[in-house]
mmCIF file of C-alpha atoms in Angstrom:
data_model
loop_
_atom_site.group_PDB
_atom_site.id
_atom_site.type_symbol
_atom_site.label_atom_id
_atom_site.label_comp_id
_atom_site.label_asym_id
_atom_site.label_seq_id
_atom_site.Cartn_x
_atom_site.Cartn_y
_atom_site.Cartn_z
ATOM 1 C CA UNK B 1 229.973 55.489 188.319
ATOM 2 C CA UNK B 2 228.082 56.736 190.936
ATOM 3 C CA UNK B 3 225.728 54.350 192.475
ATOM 4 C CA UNK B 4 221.994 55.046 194.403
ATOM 5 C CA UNK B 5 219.410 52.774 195.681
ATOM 6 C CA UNK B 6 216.102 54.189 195.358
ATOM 7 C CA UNK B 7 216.115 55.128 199.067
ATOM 8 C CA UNK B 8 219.102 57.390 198.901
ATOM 9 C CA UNK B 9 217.802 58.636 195.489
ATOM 10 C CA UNK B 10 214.296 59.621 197.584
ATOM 11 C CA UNK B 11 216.845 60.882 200.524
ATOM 12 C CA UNK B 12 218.769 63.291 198.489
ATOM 13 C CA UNK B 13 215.862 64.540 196.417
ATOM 14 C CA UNK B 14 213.116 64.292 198.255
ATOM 15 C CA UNK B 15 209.976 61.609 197.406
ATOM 16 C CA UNK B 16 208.742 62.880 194.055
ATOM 17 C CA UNK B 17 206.054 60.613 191.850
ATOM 18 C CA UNK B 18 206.949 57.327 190.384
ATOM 19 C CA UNK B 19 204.480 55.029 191.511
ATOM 20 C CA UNK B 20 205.675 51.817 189.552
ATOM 21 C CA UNK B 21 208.671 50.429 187.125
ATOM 22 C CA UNK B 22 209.175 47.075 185.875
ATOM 23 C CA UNK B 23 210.776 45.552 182.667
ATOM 24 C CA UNK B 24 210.002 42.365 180.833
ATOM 25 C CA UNK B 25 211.795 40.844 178.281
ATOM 26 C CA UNK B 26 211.512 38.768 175.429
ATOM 27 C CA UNK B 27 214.872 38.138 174.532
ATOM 28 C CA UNK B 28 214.173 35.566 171.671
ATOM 29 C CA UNK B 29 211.856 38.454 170.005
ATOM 30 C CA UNK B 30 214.713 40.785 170.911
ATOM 31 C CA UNK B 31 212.653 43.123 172.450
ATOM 32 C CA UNK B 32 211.449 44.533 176.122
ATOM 33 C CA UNK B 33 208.349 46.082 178.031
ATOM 34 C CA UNK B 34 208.675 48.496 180.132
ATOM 35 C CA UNK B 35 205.585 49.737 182.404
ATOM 36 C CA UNK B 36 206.046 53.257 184.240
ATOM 37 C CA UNK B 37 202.452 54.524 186.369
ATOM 38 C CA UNK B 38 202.992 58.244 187.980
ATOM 39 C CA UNK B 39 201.046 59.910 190.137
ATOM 40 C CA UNK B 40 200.227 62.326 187.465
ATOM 41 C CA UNK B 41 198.887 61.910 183.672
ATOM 42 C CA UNK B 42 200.590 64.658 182.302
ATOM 43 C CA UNK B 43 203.728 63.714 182.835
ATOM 44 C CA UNK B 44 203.512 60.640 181.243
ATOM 45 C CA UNK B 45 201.683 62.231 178.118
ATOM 46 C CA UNK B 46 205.043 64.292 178.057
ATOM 47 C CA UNK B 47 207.527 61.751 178.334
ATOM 48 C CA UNK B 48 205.913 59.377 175.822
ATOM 49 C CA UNK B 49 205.828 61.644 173.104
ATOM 50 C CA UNK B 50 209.159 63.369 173.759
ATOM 51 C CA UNK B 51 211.026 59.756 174.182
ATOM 52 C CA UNK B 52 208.940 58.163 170.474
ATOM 53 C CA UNK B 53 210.431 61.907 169.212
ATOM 54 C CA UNK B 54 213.752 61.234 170.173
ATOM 55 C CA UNK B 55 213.723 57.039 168.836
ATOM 56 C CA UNK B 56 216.684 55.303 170.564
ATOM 57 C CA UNK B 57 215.488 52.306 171.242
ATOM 58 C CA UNK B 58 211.673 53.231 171.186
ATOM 59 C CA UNK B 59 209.491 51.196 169.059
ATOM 60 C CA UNK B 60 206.112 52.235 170.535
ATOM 61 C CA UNK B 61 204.949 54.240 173.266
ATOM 62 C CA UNK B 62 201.057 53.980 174.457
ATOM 63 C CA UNK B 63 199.553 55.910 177.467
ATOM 64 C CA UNK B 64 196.757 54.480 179.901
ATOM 65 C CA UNK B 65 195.638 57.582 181.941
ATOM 66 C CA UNK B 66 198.850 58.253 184.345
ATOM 67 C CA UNK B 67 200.460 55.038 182.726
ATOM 68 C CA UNK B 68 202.631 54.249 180.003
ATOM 69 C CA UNK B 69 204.041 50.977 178.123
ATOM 70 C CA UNK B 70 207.080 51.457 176.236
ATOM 71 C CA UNK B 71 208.028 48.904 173.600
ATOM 72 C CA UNK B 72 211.685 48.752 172.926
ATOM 73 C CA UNK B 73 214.402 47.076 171.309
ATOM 74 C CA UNK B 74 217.013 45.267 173.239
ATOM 75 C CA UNK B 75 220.737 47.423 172.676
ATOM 76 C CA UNK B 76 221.442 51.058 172.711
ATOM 77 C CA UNK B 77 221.006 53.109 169.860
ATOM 78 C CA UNK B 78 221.374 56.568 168.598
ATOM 79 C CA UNK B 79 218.845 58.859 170.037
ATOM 80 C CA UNK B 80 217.627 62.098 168.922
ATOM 81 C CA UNK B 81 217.735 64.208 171.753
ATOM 82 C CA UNK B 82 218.280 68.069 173.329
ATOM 83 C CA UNK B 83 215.570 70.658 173.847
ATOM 84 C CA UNK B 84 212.521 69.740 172.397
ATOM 85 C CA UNK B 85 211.839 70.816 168.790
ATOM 86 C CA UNK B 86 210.544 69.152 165.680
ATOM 87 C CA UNK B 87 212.628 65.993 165.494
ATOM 88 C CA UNK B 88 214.470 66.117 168.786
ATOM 89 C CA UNK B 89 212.831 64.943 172.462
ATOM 90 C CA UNK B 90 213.860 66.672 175.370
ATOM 91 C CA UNK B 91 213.895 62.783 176.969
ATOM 92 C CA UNK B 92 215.394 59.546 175.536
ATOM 93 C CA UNK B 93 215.715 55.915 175.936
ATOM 94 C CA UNK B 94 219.482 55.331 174.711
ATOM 95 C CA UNK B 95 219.250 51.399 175.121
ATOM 96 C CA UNK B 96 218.214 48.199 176.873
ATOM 97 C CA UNK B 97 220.354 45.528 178.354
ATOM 98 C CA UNK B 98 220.056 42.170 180.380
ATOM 99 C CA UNK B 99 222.633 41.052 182.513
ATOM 100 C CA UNK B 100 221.343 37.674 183.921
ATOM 101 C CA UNK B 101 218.507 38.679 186.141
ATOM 102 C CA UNK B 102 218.636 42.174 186.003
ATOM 103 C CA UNK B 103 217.192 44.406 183.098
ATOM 104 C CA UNK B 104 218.987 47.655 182.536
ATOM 105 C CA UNK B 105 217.439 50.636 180.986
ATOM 106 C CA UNK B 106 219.592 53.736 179.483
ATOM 107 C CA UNK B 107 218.336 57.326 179.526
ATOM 108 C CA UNK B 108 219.126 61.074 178.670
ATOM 109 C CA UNK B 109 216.796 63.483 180.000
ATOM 110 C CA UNK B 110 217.351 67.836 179.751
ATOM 111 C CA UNK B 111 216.095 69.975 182.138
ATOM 112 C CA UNK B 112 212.654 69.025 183.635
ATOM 113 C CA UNK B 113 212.495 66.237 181.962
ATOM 114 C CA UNK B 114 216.239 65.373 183.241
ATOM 115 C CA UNK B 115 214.773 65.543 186.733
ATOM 116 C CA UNK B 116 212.494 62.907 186.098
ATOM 117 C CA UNK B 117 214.684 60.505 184.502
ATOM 118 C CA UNK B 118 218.145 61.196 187.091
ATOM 119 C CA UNK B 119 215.753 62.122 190.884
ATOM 120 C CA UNK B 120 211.999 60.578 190.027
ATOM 121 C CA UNK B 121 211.852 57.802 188.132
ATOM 122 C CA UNK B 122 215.185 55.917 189.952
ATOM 123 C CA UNK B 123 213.046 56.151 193.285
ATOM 124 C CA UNK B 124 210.259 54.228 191.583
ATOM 125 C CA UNK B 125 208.792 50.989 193.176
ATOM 126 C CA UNK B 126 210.872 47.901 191.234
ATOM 127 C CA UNK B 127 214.242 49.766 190.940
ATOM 128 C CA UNK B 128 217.129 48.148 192.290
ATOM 129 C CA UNK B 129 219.272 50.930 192.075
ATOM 130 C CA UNK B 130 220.262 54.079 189.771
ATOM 131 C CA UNK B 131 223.766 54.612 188.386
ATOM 132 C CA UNK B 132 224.690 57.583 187.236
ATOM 133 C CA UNK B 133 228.183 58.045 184.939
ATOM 134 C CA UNK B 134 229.306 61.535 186.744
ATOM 135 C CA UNK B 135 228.439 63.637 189.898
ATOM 136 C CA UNK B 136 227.227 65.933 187.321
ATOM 137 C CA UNK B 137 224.266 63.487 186.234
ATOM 138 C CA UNK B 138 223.051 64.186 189.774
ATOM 139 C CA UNK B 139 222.866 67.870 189.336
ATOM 140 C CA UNK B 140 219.430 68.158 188.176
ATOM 141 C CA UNK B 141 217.067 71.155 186.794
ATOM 142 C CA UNK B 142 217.680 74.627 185.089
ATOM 143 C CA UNK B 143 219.058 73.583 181.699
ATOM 144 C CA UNK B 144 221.383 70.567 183.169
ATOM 145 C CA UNK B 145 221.426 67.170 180.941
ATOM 146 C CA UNK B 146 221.320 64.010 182.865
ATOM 147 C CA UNK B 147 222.352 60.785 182.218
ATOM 148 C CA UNK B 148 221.415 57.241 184.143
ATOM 149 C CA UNK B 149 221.039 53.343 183.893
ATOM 150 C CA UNK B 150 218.238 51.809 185.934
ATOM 151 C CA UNK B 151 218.714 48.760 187.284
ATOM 152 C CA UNK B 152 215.407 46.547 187.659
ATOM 153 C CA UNK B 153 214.303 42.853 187.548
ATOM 154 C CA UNK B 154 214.215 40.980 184.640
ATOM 155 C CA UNK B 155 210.561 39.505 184.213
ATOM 156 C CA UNK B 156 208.645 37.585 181.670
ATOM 157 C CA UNK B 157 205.242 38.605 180.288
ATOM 158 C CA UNK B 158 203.073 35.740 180.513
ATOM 159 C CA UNK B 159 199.026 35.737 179.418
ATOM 160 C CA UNK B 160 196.547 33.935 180.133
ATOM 161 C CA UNK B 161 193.201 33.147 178.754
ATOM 162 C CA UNK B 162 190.425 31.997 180.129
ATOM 163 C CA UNK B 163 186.812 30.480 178.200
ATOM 164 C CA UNK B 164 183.653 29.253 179.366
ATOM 165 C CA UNK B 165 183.504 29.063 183.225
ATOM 166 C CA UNK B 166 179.968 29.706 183.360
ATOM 167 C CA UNK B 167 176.866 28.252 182.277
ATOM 168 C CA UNK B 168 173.317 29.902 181.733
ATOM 169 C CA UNK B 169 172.154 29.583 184.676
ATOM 170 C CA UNK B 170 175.483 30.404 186.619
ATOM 171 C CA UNK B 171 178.748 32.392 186.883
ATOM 172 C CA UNK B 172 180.663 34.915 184.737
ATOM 173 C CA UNK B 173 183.854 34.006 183.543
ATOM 174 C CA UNK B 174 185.379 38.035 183.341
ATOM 175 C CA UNK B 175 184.479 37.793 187.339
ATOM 176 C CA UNK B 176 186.180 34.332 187.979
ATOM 177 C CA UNK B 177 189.414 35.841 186.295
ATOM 178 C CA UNK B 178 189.367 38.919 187.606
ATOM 179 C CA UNK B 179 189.343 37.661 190.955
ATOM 180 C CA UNK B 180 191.370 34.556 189.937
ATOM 181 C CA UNK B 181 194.209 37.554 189.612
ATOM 182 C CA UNK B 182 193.157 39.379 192.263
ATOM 183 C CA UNK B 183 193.544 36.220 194.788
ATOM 184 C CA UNK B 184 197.396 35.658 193.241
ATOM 185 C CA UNK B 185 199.814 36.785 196.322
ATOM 186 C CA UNK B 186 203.091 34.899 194.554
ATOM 187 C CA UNK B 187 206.536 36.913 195.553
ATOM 188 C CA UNK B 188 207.430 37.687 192.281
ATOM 189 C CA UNK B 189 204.282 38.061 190.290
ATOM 190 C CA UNK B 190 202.785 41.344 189.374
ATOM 191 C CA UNK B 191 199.304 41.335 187.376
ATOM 192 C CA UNK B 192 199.065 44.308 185.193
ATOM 193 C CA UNK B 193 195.644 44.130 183.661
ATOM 194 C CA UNK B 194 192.631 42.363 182.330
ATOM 195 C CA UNK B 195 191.067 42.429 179.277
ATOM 196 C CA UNK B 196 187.657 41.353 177.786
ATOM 197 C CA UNK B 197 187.924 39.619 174.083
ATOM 198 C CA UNK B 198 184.754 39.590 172.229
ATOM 199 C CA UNK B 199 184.366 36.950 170.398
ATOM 200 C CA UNK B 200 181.990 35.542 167.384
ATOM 201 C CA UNK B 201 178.927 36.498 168.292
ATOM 202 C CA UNK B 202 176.968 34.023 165.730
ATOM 203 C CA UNK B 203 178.357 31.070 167.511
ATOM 204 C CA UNK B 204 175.539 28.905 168.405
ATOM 205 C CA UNK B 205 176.911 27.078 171.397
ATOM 206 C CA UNK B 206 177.672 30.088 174.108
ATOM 207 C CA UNK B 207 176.317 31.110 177.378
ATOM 208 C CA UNK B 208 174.958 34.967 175.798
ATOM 209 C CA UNK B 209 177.482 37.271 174.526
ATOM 210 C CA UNK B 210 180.289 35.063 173.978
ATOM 211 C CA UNK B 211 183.289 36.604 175.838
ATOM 212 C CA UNK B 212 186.209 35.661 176.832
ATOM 213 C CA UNK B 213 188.426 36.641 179.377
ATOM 214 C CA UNK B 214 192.456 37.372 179.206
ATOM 215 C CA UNK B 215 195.312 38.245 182.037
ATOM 216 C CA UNK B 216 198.319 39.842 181.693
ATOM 217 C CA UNK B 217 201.073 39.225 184.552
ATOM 218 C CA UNK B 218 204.586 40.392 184.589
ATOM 219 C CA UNK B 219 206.637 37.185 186.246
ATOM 220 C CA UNK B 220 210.510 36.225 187.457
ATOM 221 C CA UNK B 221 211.243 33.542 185.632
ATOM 222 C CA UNK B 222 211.505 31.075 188.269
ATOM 223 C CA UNK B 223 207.540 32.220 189.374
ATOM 224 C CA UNK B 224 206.111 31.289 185.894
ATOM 225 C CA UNK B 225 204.882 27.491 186.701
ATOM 226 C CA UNK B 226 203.744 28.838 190.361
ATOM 227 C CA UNK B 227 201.845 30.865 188.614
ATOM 228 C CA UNK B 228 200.567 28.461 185.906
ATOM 229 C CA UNK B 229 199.664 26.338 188.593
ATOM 230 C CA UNK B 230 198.066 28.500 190.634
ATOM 231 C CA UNK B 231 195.370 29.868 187.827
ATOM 232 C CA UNK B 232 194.782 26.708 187.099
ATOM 233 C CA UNK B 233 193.933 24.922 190.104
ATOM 234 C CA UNK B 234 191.661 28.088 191.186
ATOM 235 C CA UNK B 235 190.076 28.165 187.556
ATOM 236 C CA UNK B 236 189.035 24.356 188.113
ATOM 237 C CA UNK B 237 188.112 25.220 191.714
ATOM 238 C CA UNK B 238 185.564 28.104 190.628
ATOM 239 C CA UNK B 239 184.204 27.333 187.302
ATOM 240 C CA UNK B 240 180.999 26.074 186.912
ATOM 241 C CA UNK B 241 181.146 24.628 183.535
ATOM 242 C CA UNK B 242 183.138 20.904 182.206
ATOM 243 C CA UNK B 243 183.901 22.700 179.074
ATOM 244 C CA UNK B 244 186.765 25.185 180.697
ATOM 245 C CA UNK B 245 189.708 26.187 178.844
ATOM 246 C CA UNK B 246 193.012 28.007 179.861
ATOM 247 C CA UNK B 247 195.552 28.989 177.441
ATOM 248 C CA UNK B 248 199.084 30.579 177.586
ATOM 249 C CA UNK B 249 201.297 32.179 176.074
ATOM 250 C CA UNK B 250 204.739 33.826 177.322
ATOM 251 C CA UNK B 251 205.935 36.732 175.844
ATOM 252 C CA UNK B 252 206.093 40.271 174.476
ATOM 253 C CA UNK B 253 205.015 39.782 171.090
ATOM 254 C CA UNK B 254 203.145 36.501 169.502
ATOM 255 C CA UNK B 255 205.064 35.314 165.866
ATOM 256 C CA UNK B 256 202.875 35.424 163.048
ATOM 257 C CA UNK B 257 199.398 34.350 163.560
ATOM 258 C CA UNK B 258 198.196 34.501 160.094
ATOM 259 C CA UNK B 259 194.665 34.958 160.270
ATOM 260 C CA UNK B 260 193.461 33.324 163.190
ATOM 261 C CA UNK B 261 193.034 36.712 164.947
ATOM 262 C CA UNK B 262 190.478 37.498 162.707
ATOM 263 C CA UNK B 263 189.124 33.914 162.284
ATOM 264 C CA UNK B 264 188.568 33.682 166.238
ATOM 265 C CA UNK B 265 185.842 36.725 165.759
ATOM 266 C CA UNK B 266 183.977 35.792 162.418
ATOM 267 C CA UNK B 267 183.948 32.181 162.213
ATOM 268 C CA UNK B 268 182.788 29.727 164.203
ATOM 269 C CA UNK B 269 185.853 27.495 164.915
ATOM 270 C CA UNK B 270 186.363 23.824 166.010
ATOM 271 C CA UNK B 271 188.224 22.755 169.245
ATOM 272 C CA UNK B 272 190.493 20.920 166.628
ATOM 273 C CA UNK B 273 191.294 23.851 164.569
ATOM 274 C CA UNK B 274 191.580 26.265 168.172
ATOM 275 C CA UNK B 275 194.335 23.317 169.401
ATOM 276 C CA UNK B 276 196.119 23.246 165.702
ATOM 277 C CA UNK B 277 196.438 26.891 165.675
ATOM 278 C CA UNK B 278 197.560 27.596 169.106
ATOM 279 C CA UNK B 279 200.337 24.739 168.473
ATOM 280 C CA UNK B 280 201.337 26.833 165.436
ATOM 281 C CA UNK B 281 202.069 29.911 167.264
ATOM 282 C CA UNK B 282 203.483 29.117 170.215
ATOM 283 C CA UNK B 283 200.488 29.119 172.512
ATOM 284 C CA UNK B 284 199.806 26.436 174.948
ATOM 285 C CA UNK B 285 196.762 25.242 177.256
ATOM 286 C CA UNK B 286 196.763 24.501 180.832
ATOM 287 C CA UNK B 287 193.832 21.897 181.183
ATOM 288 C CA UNK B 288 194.852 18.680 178.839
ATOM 289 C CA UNK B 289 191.352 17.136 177.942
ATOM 290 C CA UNK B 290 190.731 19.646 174.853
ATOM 291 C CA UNK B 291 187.074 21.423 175.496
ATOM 292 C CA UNK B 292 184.904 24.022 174.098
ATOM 293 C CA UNK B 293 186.466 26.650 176.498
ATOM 294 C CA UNK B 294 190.035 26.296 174.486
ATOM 295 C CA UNK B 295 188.170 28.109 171.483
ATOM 296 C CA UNK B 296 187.503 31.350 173.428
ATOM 297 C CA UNK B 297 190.905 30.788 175.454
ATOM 298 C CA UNK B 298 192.824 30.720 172.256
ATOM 299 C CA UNK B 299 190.800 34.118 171.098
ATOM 300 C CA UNK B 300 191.865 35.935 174.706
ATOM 301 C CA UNK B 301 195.380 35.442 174.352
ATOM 302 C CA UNK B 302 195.218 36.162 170.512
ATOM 303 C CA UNK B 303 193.490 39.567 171.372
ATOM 304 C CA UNK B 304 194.973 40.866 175.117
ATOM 305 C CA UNK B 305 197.410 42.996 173.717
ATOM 306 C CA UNK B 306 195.789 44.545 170.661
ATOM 307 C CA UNK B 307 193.924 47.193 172.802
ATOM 308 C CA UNK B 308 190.469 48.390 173.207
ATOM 309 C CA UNK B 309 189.560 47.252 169.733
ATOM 310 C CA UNK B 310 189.576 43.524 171.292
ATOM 311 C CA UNK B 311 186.295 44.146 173.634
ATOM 312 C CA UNK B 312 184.349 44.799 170.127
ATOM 313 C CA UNK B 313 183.199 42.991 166.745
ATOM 314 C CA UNK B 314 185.964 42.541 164.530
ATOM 315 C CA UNK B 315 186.362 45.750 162.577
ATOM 316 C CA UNK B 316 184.696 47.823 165.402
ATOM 317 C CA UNK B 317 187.099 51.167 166.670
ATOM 318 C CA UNK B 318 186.092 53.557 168.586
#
């Protein structure tokens, strides 16, 4: 085994475009997250579709212009890989593994797409360090295979929702959170987007459009209360509202909600019923004295990782 920090890897190489790796796990779920942003979109178009070709340990692939989040299954598995064709991906995930606080991620790439795998991705922000089986792995281009395990740190995914900071007359809750992440500095936490849930309209009791407002974060383990703490102390600072709610939820994937996606967007629900069915799946709030706000907190962690779908009425796709 032949072993590179992502310095050497950039030495020997030269800097190519990796711009960000990280891996979070869900180990109970059995399952990890792994982000990857390059400089360039059409890379990433080509290594999602060619690594969901070749399976492994793929679940789902899903690009955001030069990003792309890979869902995958903790092990290795059989891939189906070699020069791209109709069932075969010229790039493959082989396998996921933790080793206490490290995350380690298994790949096979041939030619180009060997070079990103074996010289560009390994030089990534987040990597530890590449190791590659045989000198040969390090060979890269022309019609060469490559093999390597990445070495990263093992984070959490952790979301938060946030509900009814504002009043008529003052504030905007998507602001507040935006900012609220925005203002987070903690070693150890990376915030990796924010999304606005639309909620039921028809409610009665809402400032206008009846939004709320969710953050996804990518934590170490030992960062996750710093961070709880910190979002809520600045939510209470900043909001302009008594009825404030902050949910959370850590994790890749939330168990089986039942309906109460759909309910959160169609019906107009009672705090008790928001508190009952965030208890049921696993979701818990930040701020103890149960309040309006834990409604439309409830709804943003429900709907922060279901895509753009989530910022319209229920049933709305673009």
């Amino acid at each position: 085994m032949i072993i590179y920090t992502p310095e050497q890897v950039r030495e020997r190489f030269g800097p190519l475009f990796s711009k960000k790796f990280l891996v979070m796990v869900d180990e109970q779920a059995g399952i990890a997250e792994i982000l990857e942003q390059c400089q360039s979109r059409g890379t990433i178009e080509w290594d999602a579709m060619n690594r969901a070709r070749a399976r492994g340990a793929v679940i789902t692939c899903a690009v955001e212009g030069a990003a792309m989040t890979i869902q995958a299954r903790i092990g290795t598995y059989p891939v189906n890989f070699g020069s791209a064709g109709d069932t075969i991906g010229g790039q493959a995930l082989e396998g996921v593994e933790v080793n206490g606080d490290e995350v380690i991620t298994i790949w096979r790439g041939i030619a180009g797409a060997g070079v990103g795998i074996a010289a560009c991705l390994p030089q990534a922000p987040g990597v530890i360090r590449a190791e590659y089986p045989t000198e040969e792995d390090l060979l890269v281009g022309g019609a060469r295979t490559n093999h390597v395990r990445i070495v990263s740190p093992r984070y959490e995914k952790i979301t938060i929702g946030i509900d009814d900071t504002d009043t008529k007359t003052e504030g905007a809750t998507w602001v507040m959170a935006l900012k609220c992440a925005e203002a987070c500095t903690i070693q150890g936490v990376e915030f990796l987007n924010m999304r606005l849930i639309q909620l039921n309209p028809d409610v009665p009791n809402k400032t206008t459009n009846c939004v709320g407002s969710a953050l996804n974060f990518a934590v170490l383990p030992e960062k996750v209360e710093a961070l709880l703490e910190f979002v809520r102390e600045y939510v209470l600072t900043h909001t302009h509202s008594e009825e404030a709610g902050i949910a959370w939820f850590s994790g890749i994937t939330l168990p089986d909600t039942g309906d109460l996606a759909a309910r959160v967007k169609t019906e107009i629900l009672t705090v008790d019923q928001a508190t009952a069915g965030a208890e049921a799946c696993g979701i818990q709030f930040l701020l103890p004295v149960p309040t309006k706000g834990r409604i439309g907190a409830l709804g943003a962690v429900l709907w922060a990782n279901k895509g753009v779908e989530a910022a319209g009425l229920y049933g709305e796709h673009l």
